[in-house]
Coordinates of C-alpha atoms in Angstrom, one line a residue:
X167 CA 114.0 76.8 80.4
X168 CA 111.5 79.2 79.0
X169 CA 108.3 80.4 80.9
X170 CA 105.0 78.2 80.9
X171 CA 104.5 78.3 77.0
X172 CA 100.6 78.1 77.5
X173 CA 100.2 81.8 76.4
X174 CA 100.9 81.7 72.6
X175 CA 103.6 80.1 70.6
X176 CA 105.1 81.9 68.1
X177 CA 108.2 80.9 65.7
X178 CA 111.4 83.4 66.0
X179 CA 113.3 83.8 62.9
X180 CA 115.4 80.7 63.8
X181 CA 113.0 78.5 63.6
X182 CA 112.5 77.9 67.2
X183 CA 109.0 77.7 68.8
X184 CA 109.2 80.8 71.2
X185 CA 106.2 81.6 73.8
X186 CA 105.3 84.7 74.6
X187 CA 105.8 85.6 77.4
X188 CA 103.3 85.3 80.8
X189 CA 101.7 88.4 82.3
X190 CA 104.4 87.9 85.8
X191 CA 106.8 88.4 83.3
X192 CA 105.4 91.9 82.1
X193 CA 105.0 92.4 86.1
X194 CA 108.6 91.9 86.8
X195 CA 109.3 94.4 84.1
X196 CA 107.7 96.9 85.2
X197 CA 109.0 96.2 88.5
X198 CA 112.4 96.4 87.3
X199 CA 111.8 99.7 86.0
X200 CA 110.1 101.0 89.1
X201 CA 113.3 100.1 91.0
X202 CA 115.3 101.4 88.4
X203 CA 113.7 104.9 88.6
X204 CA 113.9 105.0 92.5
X205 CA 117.7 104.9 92.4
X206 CA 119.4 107.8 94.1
X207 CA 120.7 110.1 91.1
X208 CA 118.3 108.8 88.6
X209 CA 116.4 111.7 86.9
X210 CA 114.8 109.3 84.0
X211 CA 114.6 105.5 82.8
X212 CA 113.6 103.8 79.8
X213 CA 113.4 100.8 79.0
X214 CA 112.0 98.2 76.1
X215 CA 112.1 94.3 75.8
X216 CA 111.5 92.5 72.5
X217 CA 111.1 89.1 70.8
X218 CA 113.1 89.0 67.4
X219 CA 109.6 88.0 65.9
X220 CA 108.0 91.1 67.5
X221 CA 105.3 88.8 68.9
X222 CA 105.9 90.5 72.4
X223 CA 107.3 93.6 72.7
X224 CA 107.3 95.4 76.1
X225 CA 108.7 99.2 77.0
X226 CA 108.2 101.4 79.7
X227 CA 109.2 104.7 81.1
X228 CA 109.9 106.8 84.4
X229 CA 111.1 109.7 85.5
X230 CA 111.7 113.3 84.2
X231 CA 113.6 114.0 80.7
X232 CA 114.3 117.1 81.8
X233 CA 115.1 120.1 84.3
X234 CA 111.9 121.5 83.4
X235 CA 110.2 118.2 84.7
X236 CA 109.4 116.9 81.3
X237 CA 108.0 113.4 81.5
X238 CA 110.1 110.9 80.5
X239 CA 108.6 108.7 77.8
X240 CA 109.0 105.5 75.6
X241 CA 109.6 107.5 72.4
X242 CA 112.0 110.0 74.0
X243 CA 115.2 110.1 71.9
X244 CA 118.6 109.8 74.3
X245 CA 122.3 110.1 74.2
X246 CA 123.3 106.7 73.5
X247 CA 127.3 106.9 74.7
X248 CA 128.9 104.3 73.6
X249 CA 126.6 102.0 72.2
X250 CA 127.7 104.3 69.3
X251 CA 131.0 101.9 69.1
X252 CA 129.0 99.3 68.1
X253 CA 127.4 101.0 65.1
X254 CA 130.7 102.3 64.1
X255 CA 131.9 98.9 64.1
X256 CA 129.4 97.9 61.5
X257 CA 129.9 100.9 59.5
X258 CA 133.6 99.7 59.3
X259 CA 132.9 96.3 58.6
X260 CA 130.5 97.3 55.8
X261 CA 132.9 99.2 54.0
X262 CA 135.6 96.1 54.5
X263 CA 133.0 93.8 52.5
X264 CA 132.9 96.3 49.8
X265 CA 136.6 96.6 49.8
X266 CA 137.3 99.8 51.1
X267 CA 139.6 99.1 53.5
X268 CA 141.2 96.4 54.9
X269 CA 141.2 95.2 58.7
X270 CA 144.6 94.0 58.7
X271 CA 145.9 97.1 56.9
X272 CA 147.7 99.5 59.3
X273 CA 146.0 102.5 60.7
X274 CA 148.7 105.0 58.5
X275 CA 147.1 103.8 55.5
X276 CA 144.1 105.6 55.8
X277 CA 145.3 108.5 58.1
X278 CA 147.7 111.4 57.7
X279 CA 150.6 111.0 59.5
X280 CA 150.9 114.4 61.5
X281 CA 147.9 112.9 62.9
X282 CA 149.4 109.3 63.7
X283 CA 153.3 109.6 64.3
X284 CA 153.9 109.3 67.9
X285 CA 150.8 108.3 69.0
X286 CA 152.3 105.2 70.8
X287 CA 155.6 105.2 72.2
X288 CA 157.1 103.3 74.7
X289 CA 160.4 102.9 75.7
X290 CA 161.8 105.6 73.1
X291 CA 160.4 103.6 70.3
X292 CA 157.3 104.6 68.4
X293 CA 155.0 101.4 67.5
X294 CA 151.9 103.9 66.1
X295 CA 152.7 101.7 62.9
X296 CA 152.1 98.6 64.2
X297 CA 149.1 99.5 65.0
X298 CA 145.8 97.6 62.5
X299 CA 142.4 98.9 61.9
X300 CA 142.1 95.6 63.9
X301 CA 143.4 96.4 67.1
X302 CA 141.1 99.6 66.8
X303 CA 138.0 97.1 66.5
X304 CA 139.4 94.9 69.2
X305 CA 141.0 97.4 72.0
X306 CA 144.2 95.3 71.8
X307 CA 145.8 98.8 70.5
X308 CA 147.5 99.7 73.4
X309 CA 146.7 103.2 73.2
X310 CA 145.4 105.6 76.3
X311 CA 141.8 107.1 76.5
X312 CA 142.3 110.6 75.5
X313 CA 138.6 110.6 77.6
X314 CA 139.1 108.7 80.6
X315 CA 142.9 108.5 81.1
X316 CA 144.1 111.2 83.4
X317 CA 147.5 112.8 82.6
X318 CA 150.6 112.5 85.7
X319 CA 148.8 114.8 88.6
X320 CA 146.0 116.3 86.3
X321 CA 142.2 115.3 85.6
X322 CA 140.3 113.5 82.8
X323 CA 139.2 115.3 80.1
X324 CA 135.7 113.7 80.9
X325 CA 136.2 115.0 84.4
X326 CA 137.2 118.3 83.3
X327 CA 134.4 119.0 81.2
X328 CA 131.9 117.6 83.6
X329 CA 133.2 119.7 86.3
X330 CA 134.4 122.8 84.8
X331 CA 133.1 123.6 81.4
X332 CA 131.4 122.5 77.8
X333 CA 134.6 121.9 75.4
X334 CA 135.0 121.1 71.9
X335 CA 138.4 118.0 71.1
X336 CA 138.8 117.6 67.5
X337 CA 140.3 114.1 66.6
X338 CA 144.2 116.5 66.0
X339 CA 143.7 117.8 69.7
X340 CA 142.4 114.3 71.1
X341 CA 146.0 113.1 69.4
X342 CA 147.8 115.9 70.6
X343 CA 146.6 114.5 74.4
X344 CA 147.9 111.1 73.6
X345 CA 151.3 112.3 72.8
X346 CA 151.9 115.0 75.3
X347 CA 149.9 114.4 78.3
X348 CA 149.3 110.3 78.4
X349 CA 151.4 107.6 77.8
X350 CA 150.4 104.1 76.0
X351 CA 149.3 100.7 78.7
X352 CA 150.8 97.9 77.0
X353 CA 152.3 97.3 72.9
X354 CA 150.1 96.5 70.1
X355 CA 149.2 92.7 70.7
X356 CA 149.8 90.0 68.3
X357 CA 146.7 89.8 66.7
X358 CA 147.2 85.6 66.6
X359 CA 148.0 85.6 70.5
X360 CA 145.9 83.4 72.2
X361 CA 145.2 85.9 74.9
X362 CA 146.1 89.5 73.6
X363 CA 145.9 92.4 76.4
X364 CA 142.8 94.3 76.2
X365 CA 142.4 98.2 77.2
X366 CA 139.0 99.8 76.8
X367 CA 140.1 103.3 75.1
X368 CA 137.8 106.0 73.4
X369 CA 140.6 106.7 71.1
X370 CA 140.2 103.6 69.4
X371 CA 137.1 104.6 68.1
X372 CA 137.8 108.3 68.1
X373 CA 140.0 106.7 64.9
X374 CA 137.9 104.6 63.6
X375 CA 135.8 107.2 62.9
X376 CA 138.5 109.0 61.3
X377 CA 139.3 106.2 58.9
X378 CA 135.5 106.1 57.9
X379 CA 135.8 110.3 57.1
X380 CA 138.9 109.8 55.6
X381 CA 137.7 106.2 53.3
X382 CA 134.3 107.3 52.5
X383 CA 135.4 111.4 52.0
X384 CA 132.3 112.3 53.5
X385 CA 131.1 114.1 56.9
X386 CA 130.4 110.8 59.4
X387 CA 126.9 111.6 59.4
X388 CA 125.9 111.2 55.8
X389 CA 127.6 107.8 56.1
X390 CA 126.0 106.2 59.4
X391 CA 122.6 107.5 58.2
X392 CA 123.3 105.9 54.0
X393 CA 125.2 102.8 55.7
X394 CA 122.8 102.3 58.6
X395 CA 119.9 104.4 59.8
X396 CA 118.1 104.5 56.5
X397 CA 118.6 101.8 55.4
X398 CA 117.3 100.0 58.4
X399 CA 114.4 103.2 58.5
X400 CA 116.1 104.0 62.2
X401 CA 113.4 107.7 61.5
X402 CA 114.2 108.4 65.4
X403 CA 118.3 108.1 65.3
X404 CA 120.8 111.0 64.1
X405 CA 124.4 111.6 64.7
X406 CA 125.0 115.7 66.0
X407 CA 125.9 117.8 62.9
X408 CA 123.4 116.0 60.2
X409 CA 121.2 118.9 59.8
X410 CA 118.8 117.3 57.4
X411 CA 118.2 114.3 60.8
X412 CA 118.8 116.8 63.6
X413 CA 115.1 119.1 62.5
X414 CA 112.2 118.8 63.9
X415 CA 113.4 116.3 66.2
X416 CA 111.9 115.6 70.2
X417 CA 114.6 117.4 72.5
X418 CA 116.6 114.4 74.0
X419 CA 116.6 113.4 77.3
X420 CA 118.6 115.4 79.5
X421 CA 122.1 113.6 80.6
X422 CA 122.9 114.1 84.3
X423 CA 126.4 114.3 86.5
X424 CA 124.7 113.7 89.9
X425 CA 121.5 115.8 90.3
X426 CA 123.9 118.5 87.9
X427 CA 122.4 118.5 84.4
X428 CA 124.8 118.7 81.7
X429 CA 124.7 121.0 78.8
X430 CA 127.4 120.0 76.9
X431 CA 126.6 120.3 72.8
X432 CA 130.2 121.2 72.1
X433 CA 131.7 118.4 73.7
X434 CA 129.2 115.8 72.3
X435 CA 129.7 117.3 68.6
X436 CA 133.4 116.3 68.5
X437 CA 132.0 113.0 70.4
X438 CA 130.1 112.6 67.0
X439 CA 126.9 111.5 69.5
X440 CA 124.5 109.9 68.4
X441 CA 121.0 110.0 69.8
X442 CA 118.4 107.2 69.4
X443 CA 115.3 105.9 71.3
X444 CA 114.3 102.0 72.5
X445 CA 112.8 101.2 69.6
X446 CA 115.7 102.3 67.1
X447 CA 117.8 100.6 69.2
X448 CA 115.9 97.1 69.5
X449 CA 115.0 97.2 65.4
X450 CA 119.0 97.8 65.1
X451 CA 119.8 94.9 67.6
X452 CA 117.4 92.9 66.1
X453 CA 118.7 93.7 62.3
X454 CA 122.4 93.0 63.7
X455 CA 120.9 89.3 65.3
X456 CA 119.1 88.3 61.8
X457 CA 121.3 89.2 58.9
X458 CA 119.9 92.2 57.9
X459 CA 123.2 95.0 58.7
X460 CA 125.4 92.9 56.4
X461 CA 125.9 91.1 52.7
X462 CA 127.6 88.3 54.1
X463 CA 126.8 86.6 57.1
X464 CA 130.4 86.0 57.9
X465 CA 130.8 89.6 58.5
X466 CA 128.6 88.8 62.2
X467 CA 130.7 86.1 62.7
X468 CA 133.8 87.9 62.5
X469 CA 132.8 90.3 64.9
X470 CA 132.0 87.6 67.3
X471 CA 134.7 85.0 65.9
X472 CA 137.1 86.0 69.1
X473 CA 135.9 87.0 72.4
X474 CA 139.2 88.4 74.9
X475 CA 137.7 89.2 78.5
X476 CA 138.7 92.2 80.5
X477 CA 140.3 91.9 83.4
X478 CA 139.7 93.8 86.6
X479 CA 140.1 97.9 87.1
X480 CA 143.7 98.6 88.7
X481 CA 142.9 102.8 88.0
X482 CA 140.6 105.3 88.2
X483 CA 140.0 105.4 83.9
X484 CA 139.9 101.3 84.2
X485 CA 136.8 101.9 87.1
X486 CA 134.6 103.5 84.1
X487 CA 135.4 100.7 82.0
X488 CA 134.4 97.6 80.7
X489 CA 135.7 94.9 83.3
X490 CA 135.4 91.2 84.2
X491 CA 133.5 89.1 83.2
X492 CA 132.6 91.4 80.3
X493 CA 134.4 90.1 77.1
X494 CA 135.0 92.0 73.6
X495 CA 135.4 90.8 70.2
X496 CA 135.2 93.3 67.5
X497 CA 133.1 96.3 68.4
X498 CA 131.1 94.2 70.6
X499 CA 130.8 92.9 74.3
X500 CA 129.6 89.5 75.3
X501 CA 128.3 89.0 78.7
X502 CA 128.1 85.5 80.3
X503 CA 127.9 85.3 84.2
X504 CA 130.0 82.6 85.7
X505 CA 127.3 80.9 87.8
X506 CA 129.1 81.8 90.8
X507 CA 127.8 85.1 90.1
X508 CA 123.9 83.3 89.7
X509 CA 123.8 81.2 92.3
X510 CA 124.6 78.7 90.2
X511 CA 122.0 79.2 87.8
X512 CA 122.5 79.3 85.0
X513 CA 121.6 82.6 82.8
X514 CA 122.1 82.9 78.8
X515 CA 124.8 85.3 77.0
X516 CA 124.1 88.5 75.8
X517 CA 125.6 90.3 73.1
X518 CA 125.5 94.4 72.2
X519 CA 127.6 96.9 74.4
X520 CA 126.6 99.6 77.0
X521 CA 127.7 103.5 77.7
X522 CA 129.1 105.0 80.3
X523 CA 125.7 107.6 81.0
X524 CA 123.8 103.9 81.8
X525 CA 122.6 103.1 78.2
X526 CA 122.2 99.7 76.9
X527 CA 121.7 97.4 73.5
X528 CA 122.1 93.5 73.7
X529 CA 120.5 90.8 71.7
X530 CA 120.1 87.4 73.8
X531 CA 120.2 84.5 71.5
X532 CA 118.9 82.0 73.4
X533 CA 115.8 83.9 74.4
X534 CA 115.2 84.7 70.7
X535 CA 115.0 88.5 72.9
X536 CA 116.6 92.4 72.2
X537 CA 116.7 94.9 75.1
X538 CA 117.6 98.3 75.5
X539 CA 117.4 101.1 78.2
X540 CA 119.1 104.4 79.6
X541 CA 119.1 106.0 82.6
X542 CA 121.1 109.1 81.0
X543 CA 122.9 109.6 84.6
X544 CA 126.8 110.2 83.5
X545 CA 128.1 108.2 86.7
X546 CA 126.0 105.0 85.9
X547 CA 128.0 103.0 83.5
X548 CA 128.0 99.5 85.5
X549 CA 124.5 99.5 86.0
X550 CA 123.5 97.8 83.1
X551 CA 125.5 94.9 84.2
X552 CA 123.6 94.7 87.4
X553 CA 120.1 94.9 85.9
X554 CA 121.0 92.5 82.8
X555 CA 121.1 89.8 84.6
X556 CA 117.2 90.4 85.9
X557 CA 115.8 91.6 83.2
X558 CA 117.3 88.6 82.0
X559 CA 115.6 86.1 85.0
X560 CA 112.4 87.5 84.0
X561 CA 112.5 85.3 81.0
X562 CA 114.2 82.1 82.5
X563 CA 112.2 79.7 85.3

């Protein structure tokens, strides 16, 4: 159940009556936040809680945005990791509903194939063309993280960069990686299998974003901001390289490796970052949960029409990922805790999707809520999870 609805009722866009919430909520917010701040490593955290009505809205701030002890604060524009898969996702489902490409269609339709051939082999056979803008969408490709996964007796490229030096991958090097260094984790899935095997993989995306330069013929950030940002007036969200965003703007908060800051613009321009703040973030969450992103609202429910869970981390690359009880549909996770996990109470599902420097964006149905945050620390990527679930408890008796 809801809080003690003697405050105010108001009516979300579903219809439901939905109270605002009571002042010990906003307390345990803020204590939330306080905690979160304290955390060993943590240099800065924001964070911002919403009804889809916007009769409550709550945000807060700790914490330094920078090495030069800037204060951290609510408007403070961040790295968002990859939450950015989740915007990509829409930005390819968009063009599917104006018939630009086709999910099902395989991924050599809409790249070259110098770039493709060879990108997933196992057992002498290449499979690259089995491989569906679907399984991109749905990390039932197969393919290795040119990011994460670490080559036979080597490092991770993220490991490399954060410990050696700023480097630029274009999407041709991040394929020259897969094919010489890495080798694939499973075959392309059967898209009708009941329960396809799932591998969280940057590459995934790192194509999908290629299919959208390639479709579209423009540089990625003319499309996000003409499919997305403007249209949704996200004024505090850019990818890197859109000069005509990118001026003017509030430096971002710094992202952290430890107490180590990173300064790594090279590396997140072939990333194609994006930055945002809390309330870009929430507005985009909250646009995704009403209709708003899309011309059809069957396009939401086919990215949420199939949800395959991970399973549990067997390697270093599948520590930093995604794990159980987290589930994915198509460029989106799903969180529900078993309620051996609560106590056995029970706490709603959330829907969005977190990155690996300790960002999050989820909508939570059932509370009629949206919630974002970062903590811009490069080795807290599960924290979400752990906070979720109070932030959460706030809301539920």
């Amino acid at each position: 159940p809801l809080e003690d609805p003697l405050n105010s009722v108001t009516t979300s866009p579903s219809g439901s009556k939905q109270p605002s919430p009571a002042p010990e909520t906003v307390n345990r917010l803020d204590g939330l936040l306080d905690e979160l701040a304290s955390r060993r490593e943590i240099h800065s955290a924001v964070m911002a809680v919403e009804s889809l009505d916007r009769s409550f809205s709550w945000a807060g701030a700790r914490g330094v945005a920078d090495a030069e002890d800037s204060p951290m604060q609510e408007d403070t524009p961040f790295f968002i990791a990859s939450i950015d898969k989740l915007i990509t996702a829409v930005v390819i489902l968009k063009l599917h509903e104006q018939g630009e490409l086709d999910l099902k269609a395989p991924i050599s339709t809409y790249l070259p194939d110098d770039l493709v051939t060879g990108l997933h082999v196992m057992d002498g056979q290449d499979r690259t063309g089995e491989i569906t803008v679907m399984h991109l969408l749905s990390h039932t490709s197969g393919l290795a993280s040119y990011v994460e996964d670490r080559p036979k007796g080597g490092s991770s490229l993220f490991e490399s960069i954060v410990r050696e030096q700023d480097r630029s991958v274009s999407l041709e090097e991040a394929a020259r990686i897969i094919r010489e260094d890495l080798k694939p984790h499973f075959p392309p899935q059967p898209l009708e299998a009941s329960r396809p095997r799932i591998r969280y993989s940057d590459t995934n995306f790192a194509l999908l974003r290629g299919i959208i330069r390639s479709v579209t013929g423009q540089p990625l950030p003319k499309t996000f901001r003409s499919l997305v940002f403007d249209p949704l007036g996200l004024t505090e969200t850019w990818m890197v390289g859109d000069e005509q965003a990118e001026n003017g703007r509030t430096p971002p908060a710094t992202i952290w490796a430890g107490d180590k800051p990173l300064n790594i613009p090279a590396a997140l321009a072939s990333l194609d970052a994006i930055f945002s703040t809390v309330h870009d973030l929430n507005h985009f969450m909250r646009a995704l949960a009403t209709g708003q992103l899309f011309e059809r609202p069957e396009t939401f429910d086919l990215m949420q029409a199939r949800w395959t869970r991970f399973g549990f981390p067997t390697d270093p690359a599948a520590a930093r990922a995604p794990s159980w009880p987290i589930e994915y549909g198509l460029g989106i996770k799903r969180l529900q805790l078993p309620r051996l996990l609560t106590g056995f109470r029970r706490l709603p599902a959330v829907y969005g999707h977190s990155g690996s420097t300790g960002t999050w964006a989820f909508i939570c149905p059932d509370l009629n809520i949206v919630i974002s945050g970062a903590v811009n620390q490069a080795s807290a990527g599960a924290l979400p999870y752990r906070l979720l679930p109070r932030i959460l408890s706030a809301f539920v008796r």
